[in-house]
PDB file of C-alpha atoms and ligand atoms in Angstrom:
ATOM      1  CA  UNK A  10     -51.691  28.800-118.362  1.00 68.00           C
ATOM      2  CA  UNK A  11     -52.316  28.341-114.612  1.00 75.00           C
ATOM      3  CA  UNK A  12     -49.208  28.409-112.282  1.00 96.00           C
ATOM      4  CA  UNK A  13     -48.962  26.329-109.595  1.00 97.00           C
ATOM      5  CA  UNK A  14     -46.383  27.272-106.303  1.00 98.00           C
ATOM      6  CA  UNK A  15     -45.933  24.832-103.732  1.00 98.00           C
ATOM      7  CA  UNK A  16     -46.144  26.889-100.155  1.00 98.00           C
ATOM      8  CA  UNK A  17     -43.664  24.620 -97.394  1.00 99.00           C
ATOM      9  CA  UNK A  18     -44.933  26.261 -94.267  1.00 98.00           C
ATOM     10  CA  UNK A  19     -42.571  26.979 -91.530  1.00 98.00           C
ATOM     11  CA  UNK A  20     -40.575  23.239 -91.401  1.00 99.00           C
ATOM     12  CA  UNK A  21     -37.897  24.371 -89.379  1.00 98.00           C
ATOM     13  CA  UNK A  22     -36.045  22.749 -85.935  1.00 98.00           C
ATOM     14  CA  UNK A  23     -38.365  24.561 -83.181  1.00 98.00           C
ATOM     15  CA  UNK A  24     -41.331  22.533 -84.781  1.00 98.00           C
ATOM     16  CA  UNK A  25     -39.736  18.886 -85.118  1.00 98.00           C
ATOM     17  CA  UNK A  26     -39.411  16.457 -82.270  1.00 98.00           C
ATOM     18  CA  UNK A  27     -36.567  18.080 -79.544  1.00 98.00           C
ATOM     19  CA  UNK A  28     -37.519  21.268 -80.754  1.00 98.00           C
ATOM     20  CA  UNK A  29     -38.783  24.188 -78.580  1.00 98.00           C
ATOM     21  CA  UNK A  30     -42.795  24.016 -79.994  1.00 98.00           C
ATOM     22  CA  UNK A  31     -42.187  20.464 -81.137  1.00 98.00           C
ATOM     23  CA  UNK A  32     -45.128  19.406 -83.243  1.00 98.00           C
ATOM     24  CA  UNK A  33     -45.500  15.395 -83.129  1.00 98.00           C
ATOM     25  CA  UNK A  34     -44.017  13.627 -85.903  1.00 98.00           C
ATOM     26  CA  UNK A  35     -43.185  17.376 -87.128  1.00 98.00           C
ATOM     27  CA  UNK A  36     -40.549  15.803 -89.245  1.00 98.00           C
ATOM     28  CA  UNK A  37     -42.013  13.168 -90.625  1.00 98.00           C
ATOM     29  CA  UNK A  38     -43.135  15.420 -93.271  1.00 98.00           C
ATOM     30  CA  UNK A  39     -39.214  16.345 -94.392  1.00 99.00           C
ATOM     31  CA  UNK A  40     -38.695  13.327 -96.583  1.00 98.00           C
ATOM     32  CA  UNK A  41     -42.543  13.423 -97.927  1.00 98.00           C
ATOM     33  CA  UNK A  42     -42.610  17.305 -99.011  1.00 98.00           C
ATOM     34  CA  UNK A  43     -39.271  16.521-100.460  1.00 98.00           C
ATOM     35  CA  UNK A  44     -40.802  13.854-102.915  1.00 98.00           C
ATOM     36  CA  UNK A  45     -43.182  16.232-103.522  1.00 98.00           C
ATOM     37  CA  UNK A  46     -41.511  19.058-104.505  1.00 98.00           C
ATOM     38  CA  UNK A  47     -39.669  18.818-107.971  1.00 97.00           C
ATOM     39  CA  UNK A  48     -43.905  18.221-108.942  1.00 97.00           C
ATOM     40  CA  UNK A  49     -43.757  21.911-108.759  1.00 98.00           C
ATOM     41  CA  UNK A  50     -43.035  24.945-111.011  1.00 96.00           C
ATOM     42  CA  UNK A  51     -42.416  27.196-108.282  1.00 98.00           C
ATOM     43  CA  UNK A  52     -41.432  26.480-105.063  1.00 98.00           C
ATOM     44  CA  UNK A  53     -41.866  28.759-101.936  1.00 98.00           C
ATOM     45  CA  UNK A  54     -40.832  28.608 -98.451  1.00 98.00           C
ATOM     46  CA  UNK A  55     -42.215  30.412 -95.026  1.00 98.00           C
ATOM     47  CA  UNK A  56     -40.087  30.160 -91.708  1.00 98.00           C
ATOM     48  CA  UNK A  57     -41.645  31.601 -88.939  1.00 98.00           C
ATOM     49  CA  UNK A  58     -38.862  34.440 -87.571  1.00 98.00           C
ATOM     50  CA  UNK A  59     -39.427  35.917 -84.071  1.00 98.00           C
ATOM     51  CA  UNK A  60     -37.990  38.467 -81.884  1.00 98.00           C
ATOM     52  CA  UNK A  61     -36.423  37.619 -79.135  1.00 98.00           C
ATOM     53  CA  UNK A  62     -39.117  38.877 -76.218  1.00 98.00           C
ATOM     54  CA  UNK A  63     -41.879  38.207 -78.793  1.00 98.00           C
ATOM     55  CA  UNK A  64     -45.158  39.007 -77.505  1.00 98.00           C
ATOM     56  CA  UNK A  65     -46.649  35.468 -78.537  1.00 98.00           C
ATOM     57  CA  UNK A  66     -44.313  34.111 -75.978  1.00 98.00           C
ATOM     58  CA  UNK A  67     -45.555  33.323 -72.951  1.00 98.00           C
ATOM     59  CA  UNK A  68     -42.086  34.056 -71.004  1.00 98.00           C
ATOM     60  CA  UNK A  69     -42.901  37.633 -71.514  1.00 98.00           C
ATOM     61  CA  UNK A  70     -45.947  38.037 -70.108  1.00 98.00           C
ATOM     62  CA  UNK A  71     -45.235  37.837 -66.485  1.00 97.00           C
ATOM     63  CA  UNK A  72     -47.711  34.915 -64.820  1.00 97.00           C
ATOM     64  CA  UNK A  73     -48.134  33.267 -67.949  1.00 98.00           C
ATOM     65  CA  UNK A  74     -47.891  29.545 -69.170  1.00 98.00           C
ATOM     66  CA  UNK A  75     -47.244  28.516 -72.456  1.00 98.00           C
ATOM     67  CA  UNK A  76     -50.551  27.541 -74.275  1.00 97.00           C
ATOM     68  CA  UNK A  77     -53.061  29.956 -72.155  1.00 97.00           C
ATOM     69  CA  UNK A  78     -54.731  32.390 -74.241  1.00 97.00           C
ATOM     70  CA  UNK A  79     -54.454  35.931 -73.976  1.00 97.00           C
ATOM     71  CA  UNK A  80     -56.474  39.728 -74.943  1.00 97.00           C
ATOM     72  CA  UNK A  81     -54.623  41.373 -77.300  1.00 97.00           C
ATOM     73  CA  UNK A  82     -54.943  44.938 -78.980  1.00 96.00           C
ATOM     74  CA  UNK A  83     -55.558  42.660 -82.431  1.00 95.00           C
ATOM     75  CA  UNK A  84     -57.639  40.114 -80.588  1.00 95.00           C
ATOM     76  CA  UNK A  85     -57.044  36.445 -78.901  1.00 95.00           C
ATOM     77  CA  UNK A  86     -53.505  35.597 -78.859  1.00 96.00           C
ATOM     78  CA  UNK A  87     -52.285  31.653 -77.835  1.00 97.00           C
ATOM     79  CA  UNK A  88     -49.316  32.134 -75.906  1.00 98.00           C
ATOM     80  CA  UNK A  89     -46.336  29.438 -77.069  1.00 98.00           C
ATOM     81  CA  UNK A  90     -42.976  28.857 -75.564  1.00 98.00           C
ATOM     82  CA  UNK A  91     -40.109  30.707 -77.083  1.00 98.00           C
ATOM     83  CA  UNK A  92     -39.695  29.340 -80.186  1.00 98.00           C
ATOM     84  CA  UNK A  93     -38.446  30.309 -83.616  1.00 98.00           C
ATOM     85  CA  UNK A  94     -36.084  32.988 -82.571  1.00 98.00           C
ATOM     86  CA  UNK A  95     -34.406  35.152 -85.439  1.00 98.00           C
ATOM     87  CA  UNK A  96     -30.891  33.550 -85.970  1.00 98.00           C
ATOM     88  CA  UNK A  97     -30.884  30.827 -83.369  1.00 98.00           C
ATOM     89  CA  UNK A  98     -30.714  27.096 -84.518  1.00 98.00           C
ATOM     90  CA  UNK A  99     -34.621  26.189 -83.725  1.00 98.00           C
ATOM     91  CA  UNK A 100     -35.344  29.096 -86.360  1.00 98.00           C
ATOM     92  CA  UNK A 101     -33.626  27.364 -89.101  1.00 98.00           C
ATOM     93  CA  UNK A 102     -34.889  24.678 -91.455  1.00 98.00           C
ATOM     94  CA  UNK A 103     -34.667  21.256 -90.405  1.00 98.00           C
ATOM     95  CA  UNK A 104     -31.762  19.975 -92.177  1.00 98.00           C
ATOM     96  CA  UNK A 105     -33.252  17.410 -94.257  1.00 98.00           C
ATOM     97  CA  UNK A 106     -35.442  19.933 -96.077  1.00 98.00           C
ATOM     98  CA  UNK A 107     -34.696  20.094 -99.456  1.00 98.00           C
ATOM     99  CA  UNK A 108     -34.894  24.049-100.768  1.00 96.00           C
ATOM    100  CA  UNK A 109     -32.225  24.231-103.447  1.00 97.00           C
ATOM    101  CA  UNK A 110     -35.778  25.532-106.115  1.00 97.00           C
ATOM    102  CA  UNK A 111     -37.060  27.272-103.847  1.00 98.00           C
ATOM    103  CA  UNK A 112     -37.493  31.112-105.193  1.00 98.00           C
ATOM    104  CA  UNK A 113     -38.853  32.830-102.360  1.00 98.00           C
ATOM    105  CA  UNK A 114     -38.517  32.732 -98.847  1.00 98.00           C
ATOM    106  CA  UNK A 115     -40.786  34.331 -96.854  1.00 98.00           C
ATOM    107  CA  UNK A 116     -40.367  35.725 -93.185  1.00 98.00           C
ATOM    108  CA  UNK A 117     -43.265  36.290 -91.114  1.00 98.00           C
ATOM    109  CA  UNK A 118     -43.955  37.070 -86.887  1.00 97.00           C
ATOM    110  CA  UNK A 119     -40.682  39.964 -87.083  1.00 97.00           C
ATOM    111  CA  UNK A 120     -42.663  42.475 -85.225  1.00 97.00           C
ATOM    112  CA  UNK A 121     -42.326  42.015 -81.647  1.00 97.00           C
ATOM    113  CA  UNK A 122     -46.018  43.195 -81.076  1.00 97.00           C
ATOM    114  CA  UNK A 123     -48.016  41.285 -83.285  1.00 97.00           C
ATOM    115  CA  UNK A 124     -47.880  37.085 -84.245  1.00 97.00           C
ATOM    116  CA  UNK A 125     -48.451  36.266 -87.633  1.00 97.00           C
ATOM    117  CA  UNK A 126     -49.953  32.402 -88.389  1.00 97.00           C
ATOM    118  CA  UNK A 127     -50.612  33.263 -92.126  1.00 98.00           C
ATOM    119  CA  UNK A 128     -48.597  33.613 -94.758  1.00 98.00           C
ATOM    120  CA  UNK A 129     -50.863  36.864 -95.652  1.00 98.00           C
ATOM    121  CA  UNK A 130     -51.740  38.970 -93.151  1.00 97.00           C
ATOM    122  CA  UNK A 131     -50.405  39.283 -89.216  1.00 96.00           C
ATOM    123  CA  UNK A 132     -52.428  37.932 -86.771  1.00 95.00           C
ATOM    124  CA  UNK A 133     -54.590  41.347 -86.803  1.00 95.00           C
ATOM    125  CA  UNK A 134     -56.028  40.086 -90.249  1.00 94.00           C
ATOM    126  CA  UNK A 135     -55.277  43.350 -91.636  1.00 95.00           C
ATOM    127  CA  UNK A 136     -51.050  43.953 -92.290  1.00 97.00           C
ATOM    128  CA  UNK A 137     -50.381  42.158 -95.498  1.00 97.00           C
ATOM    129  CA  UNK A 138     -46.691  39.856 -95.367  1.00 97.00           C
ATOM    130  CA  UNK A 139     -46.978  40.847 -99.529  1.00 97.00           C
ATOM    131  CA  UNK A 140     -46.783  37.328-100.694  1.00 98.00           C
ATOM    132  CA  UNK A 141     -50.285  37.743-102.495  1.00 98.00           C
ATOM    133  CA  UNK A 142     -48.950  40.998-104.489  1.00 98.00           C
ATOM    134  CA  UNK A 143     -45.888  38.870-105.446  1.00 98.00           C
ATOM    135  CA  UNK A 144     -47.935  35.538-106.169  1.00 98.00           C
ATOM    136  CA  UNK A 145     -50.322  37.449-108.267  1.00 97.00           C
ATOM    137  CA  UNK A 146     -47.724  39.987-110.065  1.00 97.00           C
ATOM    138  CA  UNK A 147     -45.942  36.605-110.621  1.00 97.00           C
ATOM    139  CA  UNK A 148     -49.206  35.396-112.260  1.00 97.00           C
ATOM    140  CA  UNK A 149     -49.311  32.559-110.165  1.00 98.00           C
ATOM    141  CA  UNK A 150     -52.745  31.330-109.363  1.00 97.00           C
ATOM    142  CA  UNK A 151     -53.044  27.741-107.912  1.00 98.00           C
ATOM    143  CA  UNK A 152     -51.791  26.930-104.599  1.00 98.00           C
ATOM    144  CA  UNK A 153     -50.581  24.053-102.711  1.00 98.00           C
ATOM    145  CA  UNK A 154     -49.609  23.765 -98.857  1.00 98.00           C
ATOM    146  CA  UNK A 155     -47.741  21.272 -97.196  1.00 98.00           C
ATOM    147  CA  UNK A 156     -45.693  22.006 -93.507  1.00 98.00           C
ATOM    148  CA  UNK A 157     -46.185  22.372 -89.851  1.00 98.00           C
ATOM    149  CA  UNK A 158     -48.598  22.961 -88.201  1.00 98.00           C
ATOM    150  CA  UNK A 159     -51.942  21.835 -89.825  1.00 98.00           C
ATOM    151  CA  UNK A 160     -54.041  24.106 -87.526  1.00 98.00           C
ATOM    152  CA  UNK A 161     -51.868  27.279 -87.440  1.00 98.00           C
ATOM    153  CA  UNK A 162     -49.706  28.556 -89.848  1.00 98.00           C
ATOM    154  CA  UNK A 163     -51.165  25.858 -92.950  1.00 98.00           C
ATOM    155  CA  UNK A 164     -54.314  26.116 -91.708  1.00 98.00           C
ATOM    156  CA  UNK A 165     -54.588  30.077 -91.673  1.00 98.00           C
ATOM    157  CA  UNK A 166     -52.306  30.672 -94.771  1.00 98.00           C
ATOM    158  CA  UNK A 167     -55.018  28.227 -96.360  1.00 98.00           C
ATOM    159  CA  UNK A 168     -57.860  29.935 -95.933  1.00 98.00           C
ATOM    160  CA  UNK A 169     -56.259  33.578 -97.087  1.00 98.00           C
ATOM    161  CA  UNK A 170     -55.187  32.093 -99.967  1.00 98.00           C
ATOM    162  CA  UNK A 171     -58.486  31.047-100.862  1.00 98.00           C
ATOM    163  CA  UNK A 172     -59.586  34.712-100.036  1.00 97.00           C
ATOM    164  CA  UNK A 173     -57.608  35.807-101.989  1.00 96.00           C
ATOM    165  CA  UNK A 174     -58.936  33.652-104.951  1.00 97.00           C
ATOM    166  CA  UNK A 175     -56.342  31.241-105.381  1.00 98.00           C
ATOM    167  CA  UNK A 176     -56.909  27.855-105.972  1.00 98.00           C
ATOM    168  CA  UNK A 177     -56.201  26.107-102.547  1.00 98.00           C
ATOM    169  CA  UNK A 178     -55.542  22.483-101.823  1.00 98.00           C
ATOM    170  CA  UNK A 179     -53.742  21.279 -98.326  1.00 98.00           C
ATOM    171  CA  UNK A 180     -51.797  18.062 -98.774  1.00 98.00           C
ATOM    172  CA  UNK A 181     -52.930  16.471 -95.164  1.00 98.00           C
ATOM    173  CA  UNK A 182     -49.785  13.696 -95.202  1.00 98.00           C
ATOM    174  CA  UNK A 183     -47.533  16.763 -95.846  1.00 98.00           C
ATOM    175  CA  UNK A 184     -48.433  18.210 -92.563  1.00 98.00           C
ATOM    176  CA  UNK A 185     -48.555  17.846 -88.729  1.00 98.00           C
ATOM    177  CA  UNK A 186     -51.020  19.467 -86.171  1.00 98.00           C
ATOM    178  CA  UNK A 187     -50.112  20.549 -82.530  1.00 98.00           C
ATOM    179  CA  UNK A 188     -53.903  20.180 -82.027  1.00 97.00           C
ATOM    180  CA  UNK A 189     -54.501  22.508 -78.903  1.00 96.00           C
ATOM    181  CA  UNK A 190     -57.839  21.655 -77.690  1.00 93.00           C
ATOM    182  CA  UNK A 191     -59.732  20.840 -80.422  1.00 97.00           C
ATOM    183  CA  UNK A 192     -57.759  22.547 -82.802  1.00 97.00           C
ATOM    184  CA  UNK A 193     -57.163  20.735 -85.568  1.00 98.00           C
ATOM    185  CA  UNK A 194     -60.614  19.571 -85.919  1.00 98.00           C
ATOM    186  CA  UNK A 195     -61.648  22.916 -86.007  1.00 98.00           C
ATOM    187  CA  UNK A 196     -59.214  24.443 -88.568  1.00 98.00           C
ATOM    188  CA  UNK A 197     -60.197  21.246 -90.758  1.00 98.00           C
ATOM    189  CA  UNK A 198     -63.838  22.359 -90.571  1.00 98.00           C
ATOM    190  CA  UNK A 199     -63.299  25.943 -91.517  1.00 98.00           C
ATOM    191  CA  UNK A 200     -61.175  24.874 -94.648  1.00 98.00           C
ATOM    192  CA  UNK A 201     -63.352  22.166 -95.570  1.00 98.00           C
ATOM    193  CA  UNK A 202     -66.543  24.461 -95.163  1.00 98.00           C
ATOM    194  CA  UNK A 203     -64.349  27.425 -97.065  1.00 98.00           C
ATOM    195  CA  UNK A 204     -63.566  25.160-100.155  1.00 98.00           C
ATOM    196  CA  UNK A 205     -59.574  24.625 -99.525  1.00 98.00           C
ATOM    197  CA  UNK A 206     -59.137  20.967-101.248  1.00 98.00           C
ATOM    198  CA  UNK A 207     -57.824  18.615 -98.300  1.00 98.00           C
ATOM    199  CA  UNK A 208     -55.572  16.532-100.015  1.00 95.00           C
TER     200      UNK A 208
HETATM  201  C1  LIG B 327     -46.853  28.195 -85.564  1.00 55.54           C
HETATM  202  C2  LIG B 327     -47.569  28.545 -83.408  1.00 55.54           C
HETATM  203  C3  LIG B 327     -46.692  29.590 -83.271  1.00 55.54           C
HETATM  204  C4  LIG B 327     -46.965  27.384 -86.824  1.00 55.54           C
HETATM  205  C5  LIG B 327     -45.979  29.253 -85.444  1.00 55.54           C
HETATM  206  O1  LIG B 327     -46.006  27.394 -87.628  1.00 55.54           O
HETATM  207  O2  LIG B 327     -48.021  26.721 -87.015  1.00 55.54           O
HETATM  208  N1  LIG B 327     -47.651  27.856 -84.547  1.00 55.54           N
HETATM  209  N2  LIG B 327     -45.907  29.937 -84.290  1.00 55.54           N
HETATM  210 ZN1  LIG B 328     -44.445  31.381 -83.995  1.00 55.54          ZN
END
């Protein structure tokens, strides 16, 4: 029998309108994903969870503005405003989220020197988070997505779950882009093209 976990990417205060990284109409999606939810045996949830000082912010990289782009060690690196910070308000889910089923909650951008946009791997696209080992050992193998933002974190957590052989799909309502030159038309491309389902 095929399992099916719904994945609610990173819908937390930083991302919603007032927020630090405010996506637009980031929390329009609350009440949708909420209606869409109890369709699903398993229910998982991602918040993004940064150091203070995190090297994806621009503020500490002296000279740097929010949304240049930057070398690092693991490649390009888009450089956001502080956002997301372990145990400050922004970090937490936006209130109106409901996650009484969900079973796992999954952390992801802890280490100071490295961003992580996927719900796999770290922005190197080589340190696993673990969440395939525990979908897998938890013989789940259909996927859904639904969050913030569309051309990030769903957009990259997408397409490694489809690398990973799960059966992707992207509910497009159920999400919100910050669509940083071009950005979203991009990410929609490489799903499209990789065989994620766009909902
Ligand atoms: C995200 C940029 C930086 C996201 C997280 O959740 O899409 N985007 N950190
Ligand atoms: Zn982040």
């Amino acid at each position: 029998m095929a399992k099916h976990a719904l994945i609610i990417v990173d819908v937390q205060n930083d991302f919603c309108p007032g927020g630090a990284l405010a996506v637009a109409g980031g929390d329009e999606v609350v009440p949708i994903i909420n209606r869409l939810s109890p369709g699903f045996e398993h229910v998982i949830l991602t918040q993004d969870w940064h150091t203070p000082h995190h090297s994806s912010f621009a503020s500490s990289h002296a000279g740097r503005q929010p949304f240049e782009t930057i070398d690092m060690p693991y490649g390009k690196q888009t450089l956001w405003p502080d956002h997301c910070v372990q145990g400050t308000a922004g970090a937490d889910f936006h209130p109106g989220l409901e996650r009484g089923r969900a079973e796992l909650v999954l952390r992801k951008g802890y280490d100071r020197a490295i961003d992580s946009y996927s719900a796999f791997y770290e922005n190197d696209r080589e340190t696993p988070t673990g969440l395939a080992g525990y979908l897998r050992e938890r013989g789940i193998d259909e996927i859904t997505l639904a969050g913030l933002a569309t051309d990030y974190c769903v957009a990259y957590s997408a397409l490694d779950a489809l690398a990973h052989g799960f059966t992707t799909t992207v509910r497009l309502e159920a999400c919100r882009a910050i669509d940083l030159a071009g950005s979203l038309d991009t990410m929609l491309g490489l799903m499209k093209r990789a065989g994620v389902t766009l909902a």
